[in-house]
Coordinates of N, CA and C in Angstrom, one line a residue:
M1 N 25.8 238.2 156.1 CA 26.4 238.1 154.8 C 25.8 237.0 154.0
I2 N 25.8 235.8 154.5 CA 25.2 234.6 153.8 C 23.7 234.9 153.6
K3 N 23.0 235.5 154.6 CA 21.6 235.8 154.5 C 21.4 236.7 153.3
N4 N 22.2 237.7 153.1 CA 22.1 238.7 152.0 C 22.3 238.0 150.7
I5 N 23.2 237.1 150.6 CA 23.5 236.3 149.4 C 22.3 235.5 149.0
I6 N 21.7 234.8 150.0 CA 20.6 233.9 149.7 C 19.4 234.8 149.3
L7 N 19.2 235.9 149.9 CA 18.1 236.8 149.5 C 18.3 237.3 148.1
W8 N 19.6 237.7 147.7 CA 19.9 238.1 146.4 C 19.7 237.1 145.4
I9 N 20.1 235.8 145.6 CA 19.9 234.7 144.7 C 18.4 234.5 144.5
G10 N 17.6 234.5 145.6 CA 16.2 234.3 145.6 C 15.5 235.4 144.7
F11 N 16.0 236.6 144.9 CA 15.4 237.8 144.1 C 15.7 237.6 142.6
V12 N 16.9 237.2 142.3 CA 17.3 237.0 140.9 C 16.5 235.9 140.3
L13 N 16.3 234.8 141.0 CA 15.5 233.6 140.5 C 14.0 234.0 140.3
L14 N 13.5 234.8 141.2 CA 12.1 235.3 141.1 C 12.0 236.2 139.8
I15 N 12.9 237.1 139.6 CA 12.8 237.9 138.4 C 12.9 237.1 137.1
M16 N 13.8 236.1 137.1 CA 14.0 235.2 135.9 C 12.7 234.4 135.7
L17 N 12.1 233.9 136.7 CA 10.9 233.1 136.6 C 9.7 234.0 136.1
A18 N 9.6 235.2 136.6 CA 8.6 236.1 136.1 C 8.8 236.5 134.6
S19 N 10.0 236.7 134.2 CA 10.2 237.0 132.8 C 9.9 235.8 131.9
I20 N 10.2 234.6 132.3 CA 9.9 233.4 131.6 C 8.4 233.3 131.4
T21 N 7.7 233.5 132.5 CA 6.2 233.3 132.5 C 5.5 234.3 131.6
R22 N 6.0 235.5 131.6 CA 5.4 236.5 130.7 C 5.6 236.3 129.2
A23 N 6.7 235.6 128.9 CA 7.1 235.4 127.5 C 6.5 234.2 126.9
D24 N 5.6 233.5 127.7 CA 5.1 232.2 127.1 C 4.2 232.5 125.9
L25 N 4.6 231.8 124.8 CA 3.8 231.7 123.6 C 3.7 230.2 123.3
Y26 N 2.5 229.9 122.9 CA 2.3 228.5 122.5 C 2.4 228.4 121.0
V27 N 3.2 227.4 120.5 CA 3.4 227.2 119.1 C 3.0 225.8 118.8
Y28 N 2.1 225.7 117.8 CA 1.6 224.4 117.3 C 2.0 224.2 115.9
D29 N 2.6 223.1 115.6 CA 3.0 222.7 114.2 C 1.8 221.9 113.6
V30 N 1.3 222.3 112.5 CA 0.1 221.7 112.0 C 0.4 221.4 110.5
E31 N -0.1 220.2 110.0 CA 0.0 219.8 108.6 C -1.4 219.6 108.1
A32 N -1.8 220.4 107.0 CA -3.0 220.2 106.3 C -2.8 219.3 105.1
T33 N -3.7 218.3 104.9 CA -3.5 217.4 103.7 C -4.7 217.7 102.8
L34 N -4.4 218.1 101.6 CA -5.4 218.4 100.6 C -5.6 217.1 99.7
T35 N -6.7 216.4 99.9 CA -7.0 215.2 99.1 C -8.3 215.3 98.4
E36 N -8.5 214.4 97.5 CA -9.8 214.4 96.7 C -11.0 214.0 97.6
S37 N -10.7 213.5 98.8 CA -11.8 213.1 99.6 C -12.6 214.3 100.3
N38 N -11.9 215.4 100.4 CA -12.5 216.7 100.9 C -12.5 217.7 99.7
V39 N -13.7 217.8 99.1 CA -13.8 218.6 97.9 C -15.0 219.5 97.9
T40 N -14.8 220.7 97.4 CA -15.9 221.6 97.1 C -15.7 222.1 95.7
Y41 N -16.8 222.5 95.1 CA -16.7 223.0 93.7 C -17.0 224.5 93.6
V42 N -16.1 225.2 92.9 CA -16.3 226.6 92.6 C -16.2 226.7 91.1
D43 N -17.3 227.3 90.5 CA -17.3 227.4 89.0 C -17.1 226.0 88.4
Q44 N -17.6 225.0 88.9 CA -17.6 223.6 88.4 C -16.2 223.0 88.4
E45 N -15.3 223.6 89.2 CA -13.9 223.0 89.3 C -13.7 222.6 90.8
P46 N -13.0 221.5 91.0 CA -12.8 221.0 92.3 C -11.6 221.7 93.1
F47 N -11.9 222.1 94.3 CA -10.9 222.6 95.2 C -10.9 221.7 96.4
Y48 N -9.7 221.2 96.8 CA -9.5 220.3 97.9 C -9.1 221.1 99.1
Y49 N -9.5 220.6 100.3 CA -9.3 221.4 101.5 C -9.1 220.5 102.7
D50 N -8.7 221.1 103.8 CA -8.6 220.4 105.1 C -9.1 221.4 106.2
I51 N -9.8 220.9 107.2 CA -10.5 221.8 108.2 C -9.9 221.5 109.5
F52 N -9.7 222.6 110.3 CA -9.3 222.5 111.7 C -10.2 223.3 112.6
H53 N -10.6 222.7 113.7 CA -11.4 223.4 114.7 C -10.4 223.9 115.8
I54 N -10.3 225.2 116.1 CA -9.4 225.7 117.0 C -10.2 226.3 118.2
Q55 N -9.8 225.9 119.4 CA -10.6 226.3 120.6 C -9.6 226.8 121.7
T56 N -10.1 227.7 122.5 CA -9.4 228.2 123.6 C -10.4 228.7 124.7
D57 N -10.0 228.8 125.9 CA -10.8 229.3 126.9 C -10.7 230.8 126.9
G58 N -11.8 231.5 126.6 CA -11.7 233.0 126.6 C -11.2 233.6 125.3
Y59 N -10.4 234.6 125.4 CA -9.8 235.3 124.3 C -8.4 234.9 124.0
A60 N -8.0 234.9 122.7 CA -6.6 234.6 122.4 C -6.2 235.4 121.1
T61 N -4.9 235.7 121.0 CA -4.4 236.3 119.8 C -3.5 235.3 119.1
L62 N -3.8 235.0 117.8 CA -3.1 234.0 117.1 C -2.4 234.6 115.9
A63 N -1.4 233.8 115.4 CA -0.7 234.1 114.2 C -0.6 232.7 113.4
F64 N -0.9 232.8 112.1 CA -0.8 231.6 111.2 C 0.4 231.9 110.3
D65 N 1.3 231.0 110.3 CA 2.5 231.1 109.4 C 2.8 229.9 108.6
N66 N 2.5 229.9 107.3 CA 2.7 228.8 106.4 C 4.2 228.8 106.0
Y67 N 5.0 227.8 106.4 CA 6.4 227.8 106.0 C 6.8 226.7 105.0
D68 N 5.9 225.9 104.6 CA 6.2 224.9 103.6 C 4.9 224.3 103.0
A69 N 5.0 224.0 101.7 CA 3.9 223.4 101.0 C 4.4 222.4 99.9
D70 N 3.9 221.3 99.9 CA 4.2 220.3 98.9 C 3.0 220.0 98.1
L71 N 2.7 220.9 97.2 CA 1.4 220.8 96.4 C 1.7 220.5 94.9
G72 N 0.8 219.8 94.3 CA 1.0 219.5 92.9 C -0.4 219.4 92.2
S73 N -0.4 219.5 90.9 CA -1.7 219.4 90.2 C -1.5 218.6 89.0
S74 N -2.5 217.8 88.6 CA -2.4 217.0 87.4 C -2.8 217.9 86.2
N75 N -3.3 219.1 86.5 CA -3.7 220.0 85.4 C -2.5 220.9 85.1
P76 N -2.0 220.9 83.8 CA -0.8 221.7 83.5 C -1.1 223.2 83.4
N77 N -2.4 223.6 83.4 CA -2.8 225.0 83.4 C -2.6 225.7 84.7
Y78 N -2.4 224.9 85.8 CA -2.2 225.5 87.1 C -0.8 225.3 87.6
D79 N 0.0 226.3 87.7 CA 1.4 226.2 88.1 C 1.7 226.9 89.4
Y80 N 0.8 227.7 90.0 CA 1.1 228.4 91.1 C 1.1 227.6 92.4
N81 N 0.1 226.7 92.6 CA 0.0 225.8 93.7 C 0.2 226.6 95.0
D82 N -0.5 227.7 95.1 CA -0.4 228.6 96.3 C -1.4 228.1 97.4
P83 N -1.0 227.8 98.6 CA -1.9 227.5 99.7 C -2.7 228.7 100.1
Y84 N -3.9 228.5 100.5 CA -4.9 229.6 100.9 C -5.4 229.3 102.3
L85 N -5.6 230.3 103.1 CA -6.2 230.1 104.5 C -7.4 230.9 104.6
Y86 N -8.5 230.3 105.1 CA -9.8 230.9 105.4 C -10.0 230.7 106.9
L87 N -10.4 231.8 107.6 CA -10.8 231.7 109.0 C -12.2 232.1 109.2
Y88 N -13.0 231.2 109.9 CA -14.4 231.4 110.1 C -14.7 231.5 111.6
E89 N -15.5 232.5 112.0 CA -16.1 232.6 113.3 C -17.3 231.6 113.4
I90 N -17.4 231.0 114.6 CA -18.6 230.2 114.8 C -19.6 230.9 115.6
E91 N -20.8 231.1 115.1 CA -21.9 231.8 115.8 C -22.9 230.7 116.2
Q92 N -23.2 230.5 117.5 CA -24.2 229.6 117.9 C -25.5 230.4 118.2
H93 N -26.5 230.0 117.4 CA -27.8 230.6 117.6 C -28.7 229.8 118.5
T94 N -29.5 230.5 119.3 CA -30.3 229.7 120.2 C -31.7 229.6 119.6
L95 N -32.4 228.6 120.1 CA -33.8 228.3 119.6 C -34.7 228.3 120.9
N96 N -35.6 229.3 120.9 CA -36.5 229.4 122.1 C -35.7 229.5 123.4
G97 N -34.6 230.2 123.4 CA -33.8 230.4 124.6 C -32.8 229.3 125.0
F98 N -32.8 228.2 124.2 CA -31.9 227.1 124.5 C -30.8 227.0 123.4
S99 N -29.6 226.7 123.9 CA -28.6 226.5 122.9 C -28.8 225.2 122.2
G100 N -28.1 225.0 121.1 CA -28.4 223.8 120.3 C -29.2 224.1 119.0
G101 N -29.4 225.4 118.8 CA -30.1 225.9 117.6 C -29.1 225.7 116.4
S102 N -29.2 226.6 115.5 CA -28.4 226.5 114.3 C -27.0 227.1 114.6
V103 N -26.0 226.6 113.8 CA -24.6 227.1 113.9 C -24.3 227.8 112.5
Q104 N -23.8 229.0 112.6 CA -23.4 229.7 111.4 C -21.9 230.0 111.4
L105 N -21.3 229.8 110.2 CA -19.9 230.1 110.1 C -19.8 231.4 109.3
T106 N -19.0 232.4 109.8 CA -18.9 233.7 109.1 C -17.4 233.9 108.8
L107 N -17.1 234.1 107.5 CA -15.7 234.4 107.1 C -15.3 235.7 107.7
F108 N -14.1 235.7 108.5 CA -13.7 237.0 109.1 C -12.2 237.3 108.7
D109 N -11.5 236.3 108.0 CA -10.2 236.7 107.6 C -9.7 235.6 106.6
E110 N -8.8 236.0 105.7 CA -8.3 235.1 104.7 C -6.9 235.6 104.2
D111 N -6.1 234.7 103.7 CA -4.8 235.1 103.2 C -4.2 234.0 102.3
D112 N -3.6 234.5 101.2 CA -2.9 233.5 100.3 C -1.5 234.0 100.0
D113 N -1.1 235.2 100.4 CA 0.2 235.7 99.9 C 0.9 236.5 101.0
G114 N 0.7 236.2 102.2 CA 1.3 237.0 103.3 C 2.8 236.8 103.3
N115 N 3.3 235.7 102.8 CA 4.7 235.4 102.7 C 5.2 235.4 101.3
E116 N 4.7 236.3 100.5 CA 5.1 236.3 99.1 C 6.6 236.6 98.8
D117 N 7.3 237.1 99.8 CA 8.7 237.3 99.6 C 9.5 236.1 100.0
S118 N 8.9 235.0 100.4 CA 9.5 233.8 100.8 C 10.1 233.2 99.5
P119 N 11.3 232.6 99.6 CA 11.9 232.0 98.4 C 11.2 230.8 98.0
E120 N 10.4 230.2 98.8 CA 9.6 229.0 98.5 C 8.4 229.3 97.7
G121 N 7.9 230.5 97.7 CA 6.7 230.9 97.0 C 5.7 231.7 97.8
L122 N 4.5 231.7 97.3 CA 3.4 232.5 97.9 C 2.7 231.7 99.0
Y123 N 3.2 231.9 100.2 CA 2.6 231.2 101.4 C 1.8 232.2 102.2
F124 N 0.8 231.6 103.0 CA 0.0 232.5 103.8 C 0.6 232.9 105.1
Y125 N 0.3 234.1 105.6 CA 0.7 234.6 106.9 C -0.3 235.5 107.4
L126 N -0.9 235.2 108.6 CA -1.8 236.2 109.2 C -1.4 236.3 110.7
D127 N -1.3 237.5 111.2 CA -1.0 237.7 112.6 C -2.0 238.6 113.2
D128 N -2.0 238.7 114.5 CA -2.9 239.5 115.3 C -4.3 239.1 115.1
V129 N -4.6 237.8 114.9 CA -6.0 237.3 114.8 C -6.6 237.1 116.1
Q130 N -7.6 237.9 116.4 CA -8.3 237.8 117.7 C -9.5 236.9 117.7
I131 N -9.5 235.9 118.6 CA -10.6 235.0 118.7 C -11.2 234.9 120.1
H132 N -12.4 234.5 120.1 CA -13.1 234.3 121.4 C -13.7 232.9 121.4
N133 N -13.1 232.0 122.2 CA -13.4 230.6 122.3 C -13.1 229.7 121.2
Q134 N -13.5 230.0 119.9 CA -13.3 229.0 118.9 C -13.4 229.7 117.5
L135 N -12.7 229.0 116.5 CA -12.8 229.4 115.1 C -12.6 228.1 114.3
V136 N -12.9 228.2 113.0 CA -12.6 227.1 112.1 C -11.6 227.7 111.1
A137 N -10.5 226.9 110.8 CA -9.5 227.3 109.8 C -9.6 226.3 108.7
V138 N -9.7 226.8 107.5 CA -9.8 226.0 106.3 C -8.6 226.3 105.4
V139 N -7.9 225.2 105.1 CA -6.7 225.4 104.3 C -7.0 224.7 102.9
S140 N -6.8 225.5 101.9 CA -7.1 225.0 100.5 C -6.0 225.5 99.6
S141 N -6.3 225.6 98.3 CA -5.3 226.1 97.4 C -5.9 227.2 96.5
Y142 N -5.1 228.1 96.0 CA -5.6 229.1 95.1 C -6.1 228.6 93.8
D143 N -5.5 227.5 93.3 CA -6.0 226.9 92.1 C -6.7 225.6 92.3
P144 N -7.6 225.2 91.4 CA -8.3 224.0 91.5 C -7.4 222.8 91.2
Y145 N -7.9 221.6 91.5 CA -7.2 220.3 91.1 C -5.8 220.1 91.8
V146 N -5.6 220.8 92.9 CA -4.3 220.8 93.6 C -4.4 219.9 94.9
V147 N -3.5 218.9 95.0 CA -3.4 218.0 96.2 C -2.0 218.1 96.8
G148 N -1.9 217.7 98.0 CA -0.6 217.7 98.7 C -0.8 218.1 100.1
T149 N 0.4 218.5 100.7 CA 0.4 218.9 102.1 C 0.8 220.4 102.3
V150 N 0.3 221.0 103.3 CA 0.6 222.4 103.6 C 1.0 222.4 105.1
D151 N 2.3 222.8 105.4 CA 2.8 222.9 106.8 C 2.7 224.3 107.3
F152 N 2.2 224.5 108.5 CA 2.1 225.8 109.1 C 2.2 225.8 110.6
T153 N 2.4 226.9 111.2 CA 2.4 227.0 112.6 C 1.3 227.9 113.0
V154 N 0.7 227.6 114.2 CA -0.3 228.5 114.8 C 0.4 228.9 116.2
T155 N 0.6 230.2 116.3 CA 1.2 230.7 117.6 C 0.1 231.5 118.3
S156 N 0.1 231.2 119.6 CA -1.0 231.8 120.5 C -0.4 232.3 121.8
N157 N -1.1 233.3 122.4 CA -0.7 233.7 123.7 C -1.5 232.9 124.8
Q158 N -2.4 232.1 124.4 CA -3.1 231.2 125.3 C -3.1 229.8 124.8
P159 N -3.2 228.8 125.6 CA -3.2 227.4 125.2 C -4.4 227.1 124.2
L160 N -4.2 226.3 123.2 CA -5.2 226.0 122.2 C -5.4 224.5 122.2
S161 N -6.6 224.2 121.6 CA -6.9 222.8 121.2 C -7.2 222.9 119.7
I162 N -6.3 222.2 118.9 CA -6.5 222.2 117.5 C -6.9 220.8 117.0
I163 N -8.1 220.7 116.5 CA -8.6 219.3 116.2 C -8.9 219.3 114.7
P164 N -8.3 218.4 114.0 CA -8.6 218.2 112.5 C -10.0 217.7 112.4
E165 N -10.7 218.1 111.3 CA -12.1 217.7 111.1 C -12.4 216.2 111.3
P166 N -11.6 215.3 110.7 CA -12.0 213.9 110.9 C -11.9 213.4 112.3
Q167 N -10.9 214.0 113.1 CA -10.8 213.6 114.5 C -11.9 214.2 115.3
A168 N -12.4 215.4 115.0 CA -13.5 216.0 115.7 C -14.7 215.2 115.5
I169 N -15.0 214.7 114.3 CA -16.2 213.9 114.1 C -16.0 212.6 114.8
S170 N -14.9 212.0 114.8 CA -14.6 210.7 115.6 C -14.9 210.9 117.1
L171 N -14.4 212.0 117.6 CA -14.6 212.3 119.1 C -16.1 212.5 119.4
I172 N -16.8 213.2 118.5 CA -18.2 213.3 118.7 C -18.9 212.0 118.7
L173 N -18.6 211.1 117.7 CA -19.2 209.8 117.6 C -18.8 208.9 118.8
L174 N -17.6 209.0 119.2 CA -17.2 208.2 120.4 C -17.9 208.6 121.6
G175 N -18.0 209.9 121.8 CA -18.8 210.5 123.0 C -20.2 210.0 123.0
G176 N -20.9 210.1 121.8 CA -22.3 209.7 121.7 C -22.4 208.2 121.9
A177 N -21.5 207.4 121.4 CA -21.6 205.9 121.6 C -21.4 205.6 123.1
S178 N -20.5 206.3 123.8 CA -20.2 206.1 125.2 C -21.5 206.4 126.0
L179 N -22.2 207.5 125.7 CA -23.4 207.9 126.4 C -24.5 206.8 126.2
L180 N -24.6 206.3 125.0 CA -25.6 205.2 124.7 C -25.3 204.0 125.5
I181 N -24.0 203.6 125.6 CA -23.6 202.4 126.3 C -23.9 202.6 127.8
A182 N -23.5 203.8 128.3 CA -23.8 204.1 129.7 C -25.3 204.1 130.1
K183 N -26.1 204.7 129.2 CA -27.5 204.7 129.4 C -28.1 203.3 129.4
R184 N -27.6 202.4 128.5 CA -28.1 201.0 128.5 C -27.7 200.3 129.8
K185 N -26.5 200.5 130.3 CA -26.0 199.8 131.5 C -26.8 200.3 132.7
L186 N -27.2 201.6 132.7 CA -27.9 202.1 133.9 C -29.4 201.7 133.8
S187 N -29.9 201.4 132.7 CA -31.3 201.0 132.6 C -31.6 199.6 133.1

C-alpha cells in the first residue's frame, strides 16, 4: 500500500516536472535609449537609434513586444513618436576559405505598428521570428528628431544573450586588451 502511494507520488511529480520543462520560455526585458549620440540621417533629417546584438546557440523562435515608450521631440511637426524595430541577419563572408572576411547585415523584418490597438499608441510587435545563431535589432522612431526610451520584451524558446552595442564594443576592447597583456607577460 505505502509502496503504491510512493510510486503514485513519484509519477505525479515526474509528470509535473516534464510539463514545466516543456513550457519554458525565456523572457528578457530590454530598454532602448534613443539619444543624439547614436544618429543616422535620412533625407537630411536625424533619426536616433539603439542597437542590440542577440545571440543563441543554434535556432530560436523570438517575439518582440513593445509595451511602453517615453519619446518626445523638440520639433512640433512630429507628434506620433512611434517606435520602430528593424531586424537584421548577420552574414559572415569568408576570404580565401578563412572566416574573418566581410560582415553583411541584411534587413529581414521590421515593424512599427503591430500593437496599434494598444491604448498607449502605435507600438511594435513581431512574433514567430526565426533566427540562427545571431541577429541585430535596431530600435528607432518613425519620425526624426525623437529622443527617449522604448521598453520591450524579447521572448524566446531558447536562452539568449542580448548585448547593447556600447557593451559589445567594450567587451571586444576588453578582450583585445587582455590578449595583449597576456602576450606581453608570456614574452
